[in-house]
mmCIF file of C-alpha atoms in Angstrom:
data_model
loop_
_atom_site.group_PDB
_atom_site.id
_atom_site.type_symbol
_atom_site.label_atom_id
_atom_site.label_comp_id
_atom_site.label_asym_id
_atom_site.label_seq_id
_atom_site.Cartn_x
_atom_site.Cartn_y
_atom_site.Cartn_z
ATOM 1 C CA MET A 1 105.164 93.654 88.027
ATOM 2 C CA ASN A 2 101.952 92.484 86.377
ATOM 3 C CA THR A 3 99.047 94.244 88.041
ATOM 4 C CA GLN A 4 96.357 92.928 85.695
ATOM 5 C CA THR A 5 93.703 90.659 87.146
ATOM 6 C CA THR A 6 92.157 87.704 85.316
ATOM 7 C CA ARG A 7 88.471 87.093 85.767
ATOM 8 C CA SER A 8 87.855 83.375 86.137
ATOM 9 C CA PRO A 9 84.412 82.072 85.185
ATOM 10 C CA GLN A 10 82.014 81.243 87.968
ATOM 11 C CA PHE A 11 80.348 77.843 87.695
ATOM 12 C CA TYR A 12 76.914 76.882 88.991
ATOM 13 C CA LEU A 13 74.981 73.625 89.344
ATOM 14 C CA THR A 14 71.374 73.143 88.265
ATOM 15 C CA ALA A 15 68.750 71.369 90.337
ATOM 16 C CA PRO A 16 67.984 67.725 89.447
ATOM 17 C CA ALA A 17 65.575 67.237 86.529
ATOM 18 C CA THR A 18 64.193 64.362 84.485
ATOM 19 C CA CYS A 19 66.661 63.182 81.849
ATOM 20 C CA PRO A 20 65.288 63.793 78.321
ATOM 21 C CA TYR A 21 67.320 60.928 76.825
ATOM 22 C CA LEU A 22 67.315 57.941 79.180
ATOM 23 C CA PRO A 23 64.202 56.793 81.053
ATOM 24 C CA GLY A 24 64.487 56.663 84.813
ATOM 25 C CA GLU A 25 67.584 58.872 84.936
ATOM 26 C CA VAL A 26 67.962 62.296 86.540
ATOM 27 C CA GLU A 27 70.170 64.979 85.029
ATOM 28 C CA ARG A 28 72.108 67.894 86.467
ATOM 29 C CA LYS A 29 74.285 70.401 84.630
ATOM 30 C CA VAL A 30 77.176 72.626 85.548
ATOM 31 C CA PHE A 31 77.101 75.961 83.734
ATOM 32 C CA THR A 32 78.728 79.353 83.434
ATOM 33 C CA HIS A 33 78.028 82.626 81.633
ATOM 34 C CA LEU A 34 79.791 83.624 78.413
ATOM 35 C CA SER A 35 80.187 87.377 78.264
ATOM 36 C CA GLY A 36 82.749 90.108 77.874
ATOM 37 C CA PRO A 37 85.702 90.467 75.487
ATOM 38 C CA ARG A 38 87.053 86.969 76.225
ATOM 39 C CA ALA A 39 83.760 85.179 75.580
ATOM 40 C CA SER A 40 84.869 83.590 72.294
ATOM 41 C CA GLU A 41 88.156 82.432 73.785
ATOM 42 C CA MET A 42 86.341 80.976 76.787
ATOM 43 C CA ASN A 43 83.777 79.289 74.517
ATOM 44 C CA ASP A 44 86.610 77.623 72.605
ATOM 45 C CA LEU A 45 88.239 76.315 75.771
ATOM 46 C CA LEU A 46 84.988 75.107 77.306
ATOM 47 C CA THR A 47 83.812 73.423 74.084
ATOM 48 C CA GLN A 48 87.148 71.631 73.871
ATOM 49 C CA GLY A 49 86.502 70.543 77.467
ATOM 50 C CA GLY A 50 83.081 69.057 76.729
ATOM 51 C CA PHE A 51 80.755 72.026 77.239
ATOM 52 C CA ARG A 52 77.958 73.106 74.923
ATOM 53 C CA ARG A 53 76.661 76.619 74.303
ATOM 54 C CA SER A 54 73.068 77.799 74.609
ATOM 55 C CA GLN A 55 72.714 81.562 74.140
ATOM 56 C CA ASN A 56 75.229 83.102 76.557
ATOM 57 C CA ILE A 57 75.461 79.979 78.722
ATOM 58 C CA ALA A 58 78.042 77.175 78.471
ATOM 59 C CA TYR A 59 76.993 73.929 80.153
ATOM 60 C CA ARG A 60 77.907 70.283 80.495
ATOM 61 C CA PRO A 61 76.284 67.291 82.233
ATOM 62 C CA ALA A 62 77.134 66.797 85.899
ATOM 63 C CA CYS A 63 74.895 63.850 86.727
ATOM 64 C CA GLU A 64 75.622 62.017 89.973
ATOM 65 C CA SER A 65 75.021 58.425 88.856
ATOM 66 C CA CYS A 66 75.326 58.490 85.058
ATOM 67 C CA ARG A 67 78.106 59.232 82.564
ATOM 68 C CA ALA A 68 76.205 58.352 79.393
ATOM 69 C CA CYS A 69 76.570 61.787 77.740
ATOM 70 C CA VAL A 70 79.810 61.857 75.745
ATOM 71 C CA SER A 71 81.137 64.841 73.784
ATOM 72 C CA VAL A 72 81.721 64.065 70.095
ATOM 73 C CA ARG A 73 83.811 65.787 67.455
ATOM 74 C CA ILE A 74 84.349 64.672 63.856
ATOM 75 C CA LEU A 75 87.868 64.699 62.398
ATOM 76 C CA ALA A 76 86.958 66.886 59.434
ATOM 77 C CA ASP A 77 90.391 66.827 57.826
ATOM 78 C CA GLN A 78 90.378 63.006 57.776
ATOM 79 C CA PHE A 79 86.737 62.413 56.863
ATOM 80 C CA ARG A 80 85.919 60.672 53.580
ATOM 81 C CA ALA A 81 82.291 60.403 52.470
ATOM 82 C CA ASN A 82 81.216 56.811 51.824
ATOM 83 C CA GLY A 83 78.592 55.673 49.332
ATOM 84 C CA SER A 84 75.517 56.609 51.372
ATOM 85 C CA PHE A 85 76.969 60.005 52.242
ATOM 86 C CA GLN A 86 77.838 60.598 48.593
ATOM 87 C CA ARG A 87 74.213 59.909 47.692
ATOM 88 C CA VAL A 88 73.086 62.513 50.219
ATOM 89 C CA LEU A 89 75.506 65.051 48.754
ATOM 90 C CA THR A 90 74.269 64.285 45.236
ATOM 91 C CA ALA A 91 70.623 64.614 46.309
ATOM 92 C CA ASN A 92 71.410 68.101 47.618
ATOM 93 C CA ALA A 93 73.670 69.332 44.827
ATOM 94 C CA ASP A 94 71.060 72.019 44.104
ATOM 95 C CA ILE A 95 71.514 73.633 47.530
ATOM 96 C CA ILE A 96 73.347 76.917 48.126
ATOM 97 C CA ALA A 97 74.734 77.548 51.625
ATOM 98 C CA THR A 98 75.176 81.157 52.753
ATOM 99 C CA VAL A 99 76.879 82.336 55.964
ATOM 100 C CA LEU A 100 75.013 85.209 57.583
ATOM 101 C CA PRO A 101 75.232 87.263 60.787
ATOM 102 C CA PRO A 102 73.199 85.950 63.760
ATOM 103 C CA THR A 103 70.120 87.964 62.850
ATOM 104 C CA PRO A 104 66.845 85.994 62.812
ATOM 105 C CA SER A 105 64.115 86.397 60.204
ATOM 106 C CA ALA A 106 60.417 85.596 60.051
ATOM 107 C CA GLU A 107 61.151 83.090 57.275
ATOM 108 C CA GLN A 108 63.632 81.253 59.490
ATOM 109 C CA PHE A 109 61.193 81.172 62.404
ATOM 110 C CA SER A 110 58.411 79.796 60.200
ATOM 111 C CA LEU A 111 60.679 76.911 59.153
ATOM 112 C CA PHE A 112 61.800 76.451 62.765
ATOM 113 C CA ARG A 113 58.177 76.098 63.938
ATOM 114 C CA ARG A 114 57.366 73.592 61.192
ATOM 115 C CA TYR A 115 60.404 71.551 62.187
ATOM 116 C CA LEU A 116 59.500 71.558 65.898
ATOM 117 C CA ASP A 117 55.840 70.748 65.261
ATOM 118 C CA SER A 118 56.835 67.812 63.074
ATOM 119 C CA ARG A 119 59.849 66.389 64.914
ATOM 120 C CA HIS A 120 59.828 67.629 68.524
ATOM 121 C CA GLN A 121 56.260 68.175 69.667
ATOM 122 C CA GLN A 122 57.051 66.973 73.191
ATOM 123 C CA GLY A 123 60.519 68.508 73.476
ATOM 124 C CA GLY A 124 61.660 71.300 75.723
ATOM 125 C CA MET A 125 61.615 73.771 72.822
ATOM 126 C CA SER A 126 58.117 72.891 71.592
ATOM 127 C CA ASP A 127 56.464 76.085 72.864
ATOM 128 C CA MET A 128 59.117 78.541 71.675
ATOM 129 C CA THR A 129 57.792 81.841 70.308
ATOM 130 C CA ALA A 130 59.289 84.176 67.731
ATOM 131 C CA LEU A 131 60.839 86.144 70.598
ATOM 132 C CA ASP A 132 62.359 82.971 72.061
ATOM 133 C CA PHE A 133 63.813 82.135 68.659
ATOM 134 C CA ALA A 134 65.285 85.619 68.309
ATOM 135 C CA VAL A 135 66.919 85.335 71.732
ATOM 136 C CA MET A 136 68.350 81.904 70.867
ATOM 137 C CA VAL A 137 70.030 83.391 67.790
ATOM 138 C CA GLU A 138 70.989 86.871 68.961
ATOM 139 C CA ASP A 139 71.903 86.368 72.615
ATOM 140 C CA THR A 140 75.569 85.610 72.081
ATOM 141 C CA HIS A 141 78.953 87.157 72.802
ATOM 142 C CA VAL A 142 80.910 84.654 70.704
ATOM 143 C CA ASN A 143 81.770 84.277 67.023
ATOM 144 C CA THR A 144 78.568 82.666 65.797
ATOM 145 C CA HIS A 145 76.719 82.753 62.485
ATOM 146 C CA LEU A 146 73.596 81.486 60.796
ATOM 147 C CA ILE A 147 74.093 79.300 57.747
ATOM 148 C CA GLU A 148 71.083 79.269 55.445
ATOM 149 C CA TYR A 149 70.509 76.455 52.965
ATOM 150 C CA ARG A 150 68.359 77.342 49.960
ATOM 151 C CA LEU A 151 67.360 75.733 46.686
ATOM 152 C CA ARG A 152 69.324 77.157 43.804
ATOM 153 C CA GLN A 153 66.972 79.260 41.709
ATOM 154 C CA GLU A 154 67.436 79.679 37.973
ATOM 155 C CA GLY A 155 68.973 83.048 37.233
ATOM 156 C CA SER A 156 69.693 83.853 40.886
ATOM 157 C CA GLY A 157 73.424 83.066 40.724
ATOM 158 C CA ILE A 158 75.384 82.864 43.957
ATOM 159 C CA GLU A 159 74.309 85.964 45.815
ATOM 160 C CA ARG A 160 74.837 87.019 49.402
ATOM 161 C CA ARG A 161 71.313 85.837 50.151
ATOM 162 C CA PRO A 162 69.978 83.646 47.316
ATOM 163 C CA SER A 163 66.264 83.942 46.677
ATOM 164 C CA GLY A 164 65.412 80.235 46.438
ATOM 165 C CA GLN A 165 63.283 78.298 48.912
ATOM 166 C CA LEU A 166 64.737 78.064 52.421
ATOM 167 C CA ILE A 167 65.340 74.371 53.231
ATOM 168 C CA GLY A 168 67.465 74.457 56.379
ATOM 169 C CA VAL A 169 69.287 76.666 58.879
ATOM 170 C CA ALA A 170 72.251 76.009 61.167
ATOM 171 C CA LEU A 171 73.339 78.143 64.114
ATOM 172 C CA THR A 172 77.094 77.570 64.180
ATOM 173 C CA ASP A 173 79.979 78.774 66.326
ATOM 174 C CA PHE A 174 83.192 79.429 64.393
ATOM 175 C CA MET A 175 85.993 78.454 66.763
ATOM 176 C CA SER A 176 89.782 78.396 66.617
ATOM 177 C CA ASP A 177 89.913 74.648 65.929
ATOM 178 C CA GLY A 178 86.608 73.913 64.223
ATOM 179 C CA LEU A 179 82.895 74.493 63.831
ATOM 180 C CA SER A 180 80.428 73.766 66.619
ATOM 181 C CA MET A 181 76.872 73.001 65.486
ATOM 182 C CA VAL A 182 74.822 74.692 68.200
ATOM 183 C CA TYR A 183 71.407 74.014 66.676
ATOM 184 C CA SER A 184 70.026 73.149 63.243
ATOM 185 C CA PHE A 185 66.596 72.663 61.703
ATOM 186 C CA TYR A 186 65.221 71.918 58.255
ATOM 187 C CA ASP A 187 62.120 71.319 56.162
ATOM 188 C CA PRO A 188 60.463 68.175 57.602
ATOM 189 C CA ASP A 189 58.532 67.516 54.379
ATOM 190 C CA LEU A 190 61.610 66.557 52.326
ATOM 191 C CA PRO A 191 62.752 63.266 53.887
ATOM 192 C CA LYS A 192 64.423 61.968 50.720
ATOM 193 C CA ARG A 193 67.045 64.679 51.017
ATOM 194 C CA SER A 194 68.264 63.421 54.444
ATOM 195 C CA PHE A 195 68.878 67.071 55.162
ATOM 196 C CA GLY A 196 70.076 66.692 58.743
ATOM 197 C CA THR A 197 72.848 64.444 57.450
ATOM 198 C CA PHE A 198 73.575 66.855 54.609
ATOM 199 C CA MET A 199 74.087 69.806 56.964
ATOM 200 C CA ILE A 200 76.635 67.834 58.978
ATOM 201 C CA LEU A 201 78.432 66.831 55.772
ATOM 202 C CA GLU A 202 78.429 70.454 54.640
ATOM 203 C CA HIS A 203 79.937 71.530 57.970
ATOM 204 C CA ILE A 204 82.653 68.883 57.586
ATOM 205 C CA ARG A 205 83.472 70.208 54.105
ATOM 206 C CA ARG A 206 83.420 73.800 55.326
ATOM 207 C CA SER A 207 85.634 73.091 58.331
ATOM 208 C CA ALA A 208 88.193 71.235 56.206
ATOM 209 C CA ALA A 209 88.183 74.057 53.626
ATOM 210 C CA LEU A 210 88.909 76.553 56.421
ATOM 211 C CA GLY A 211 91.816 74.438 57.628
ATOM 212 C CA LEU A 212 90.012 73.590 60.871
ATOM 213 C CA PRO A 213 90.336 69.992 62.084
ATOM 214 C CA TYR A 214 87.023 69.433 63.910
ATOM 215 C CA VAL A 215 83.253 69.616 63.750
ATOM 216 C CA TYR A 216 81.734 69.501 67.233
ATOM 217 C CA LEU A 217 78.398 67.652 67.358
ATOM 218 C CA GLY A 218 77.526 67.973 71.033
ATOM 219 C CA TYR A 219 76.669 64.894 73.053
ATOM 220 C CA TRP A 220 76.251 61.283 72.050
ATOM 221 C CA VAL A 221 74.206 59.251 74.522
ATOM 222 C CA LYS A 222 74.781 55.519 74.365
ATOM 223 C CA GLY A 223 71.412 53.787 74.501
ATOM 224 C CA SER A 224 69.497 56.782 73.126
ATOM 225 C CA GLN A 225 68.128 56.051 69.650
ATOM 226 C CA LYS A 226 67.751 59.738 68.801
ATOM 227 C CA MET A 227 71.512 60.210 69.258
ATOM 228 C CA HIS A 228 72.615 57.143 67.298
ATOM 229 C CA TYR A 229 73.128 59.066 64.032
ATOM 230 C CA LYS A 230 76.144 60.927 65.421
ATOM 231 C CA THR A 231 78.370 57.848 65.402
ATOM 232 C CA ARG A 232 77.908 57.400 61.642
ATOM 233 C CA PHE A 233 80.426 60.149 60.875
ATOM 234 C CA GLN A 234 83.849 58.528 61.100
ATOM 235 C CA PRO A 235 86.554 59.097 62.111
ATOM 236 C CA GLN A 236 85.529 60.886 65.277
ATOM 237 C CA GLU A 237 86.801 61.448 68.787
ATOM 238 C CA HIS A 238 84.985 61.071 72.095
ATOM 239 C CA LEU A 239 85.938 62.989 75.222
ATOM 240 C CA LYS A 240 86.922 60.570 77.970
ATOM 241 C CA PRO A 241 88.232 61.266 81.489
ATOM 242 C CA GLU A 242 91.800 61.081 80.148
ATOM 243 C CA GLY A 243 91.034 63.383 77.184
ATOM 244 C CA TRP A 244 89.890 63.136 73.573
ATOM 245 C CA ALA A 245 90.319 59.651 72.110
ATOM 246 C CA LEU A 246 89.548 58.088 68.741
ATOM 247 C CA TYR A 247 86.205 56.290 68.815
ATOM 248 C CA ASP A 248 86.112 52.689 67.635
ATOM 249 C CA PRO A 249 82.515 51.578 66.957
ATOM 250 C CA GLU A 250 83.625 47.934 66.977
ATOM 251 C CA THR A 251 84.731 48.076 70.606
ATOM 252 C CA ASP A 252 82.852 51.030 72.073
ATOM 253 C CA GLY A 253 79.519 50.867 70.229
#
């Protein structure tokens, strides 16, 4: 007889709040805690079910009158970079990406603050301190890493932590079926590099090289201009009530 007990996650509902993406809408989220020895397994299952991770919390929208937030994942093993994506890759051929443990640094936080001050002055993260940043990175019970992107420096070679200028950072969960981009930021003073696009392309390459089929991008919000970029990476799937389905921009866009 099996006497072991299985701890099921407990889910909670947030109070209504102003939607940050669509004017006039109110958002609510359902969330649960990720902790204990099964945290990574639970994070995989919840991400596959449309949840996102923030520190040790997994959440997904639970709005009463709106279903605009749609989970998106890129089919990394089927992705082929078109001309514009190839130009982005060429523009960043001098970048070295290094996977590191989730341990924050002062250099990372300095870049993070520059990014927020330039791109998200009015956002919910605009007043984050060095301690807040450290908690965002370190407060995790799942298989997560920091990926640093640095300029290749003459004579530095490919070291564990190259010494060139830090250009971007991604906080990424390594899951059983893909990579989930939890949060990323980059140097706002280098627009010609299209570095946000480059980091997604690099994650697609990395996922395919690892034999993992997906890159999870979080939520796409139809009608939100700031989310429009996510649909550029084809092919991709959107999570619908009946499950994950291939997205067709000609009919669903």
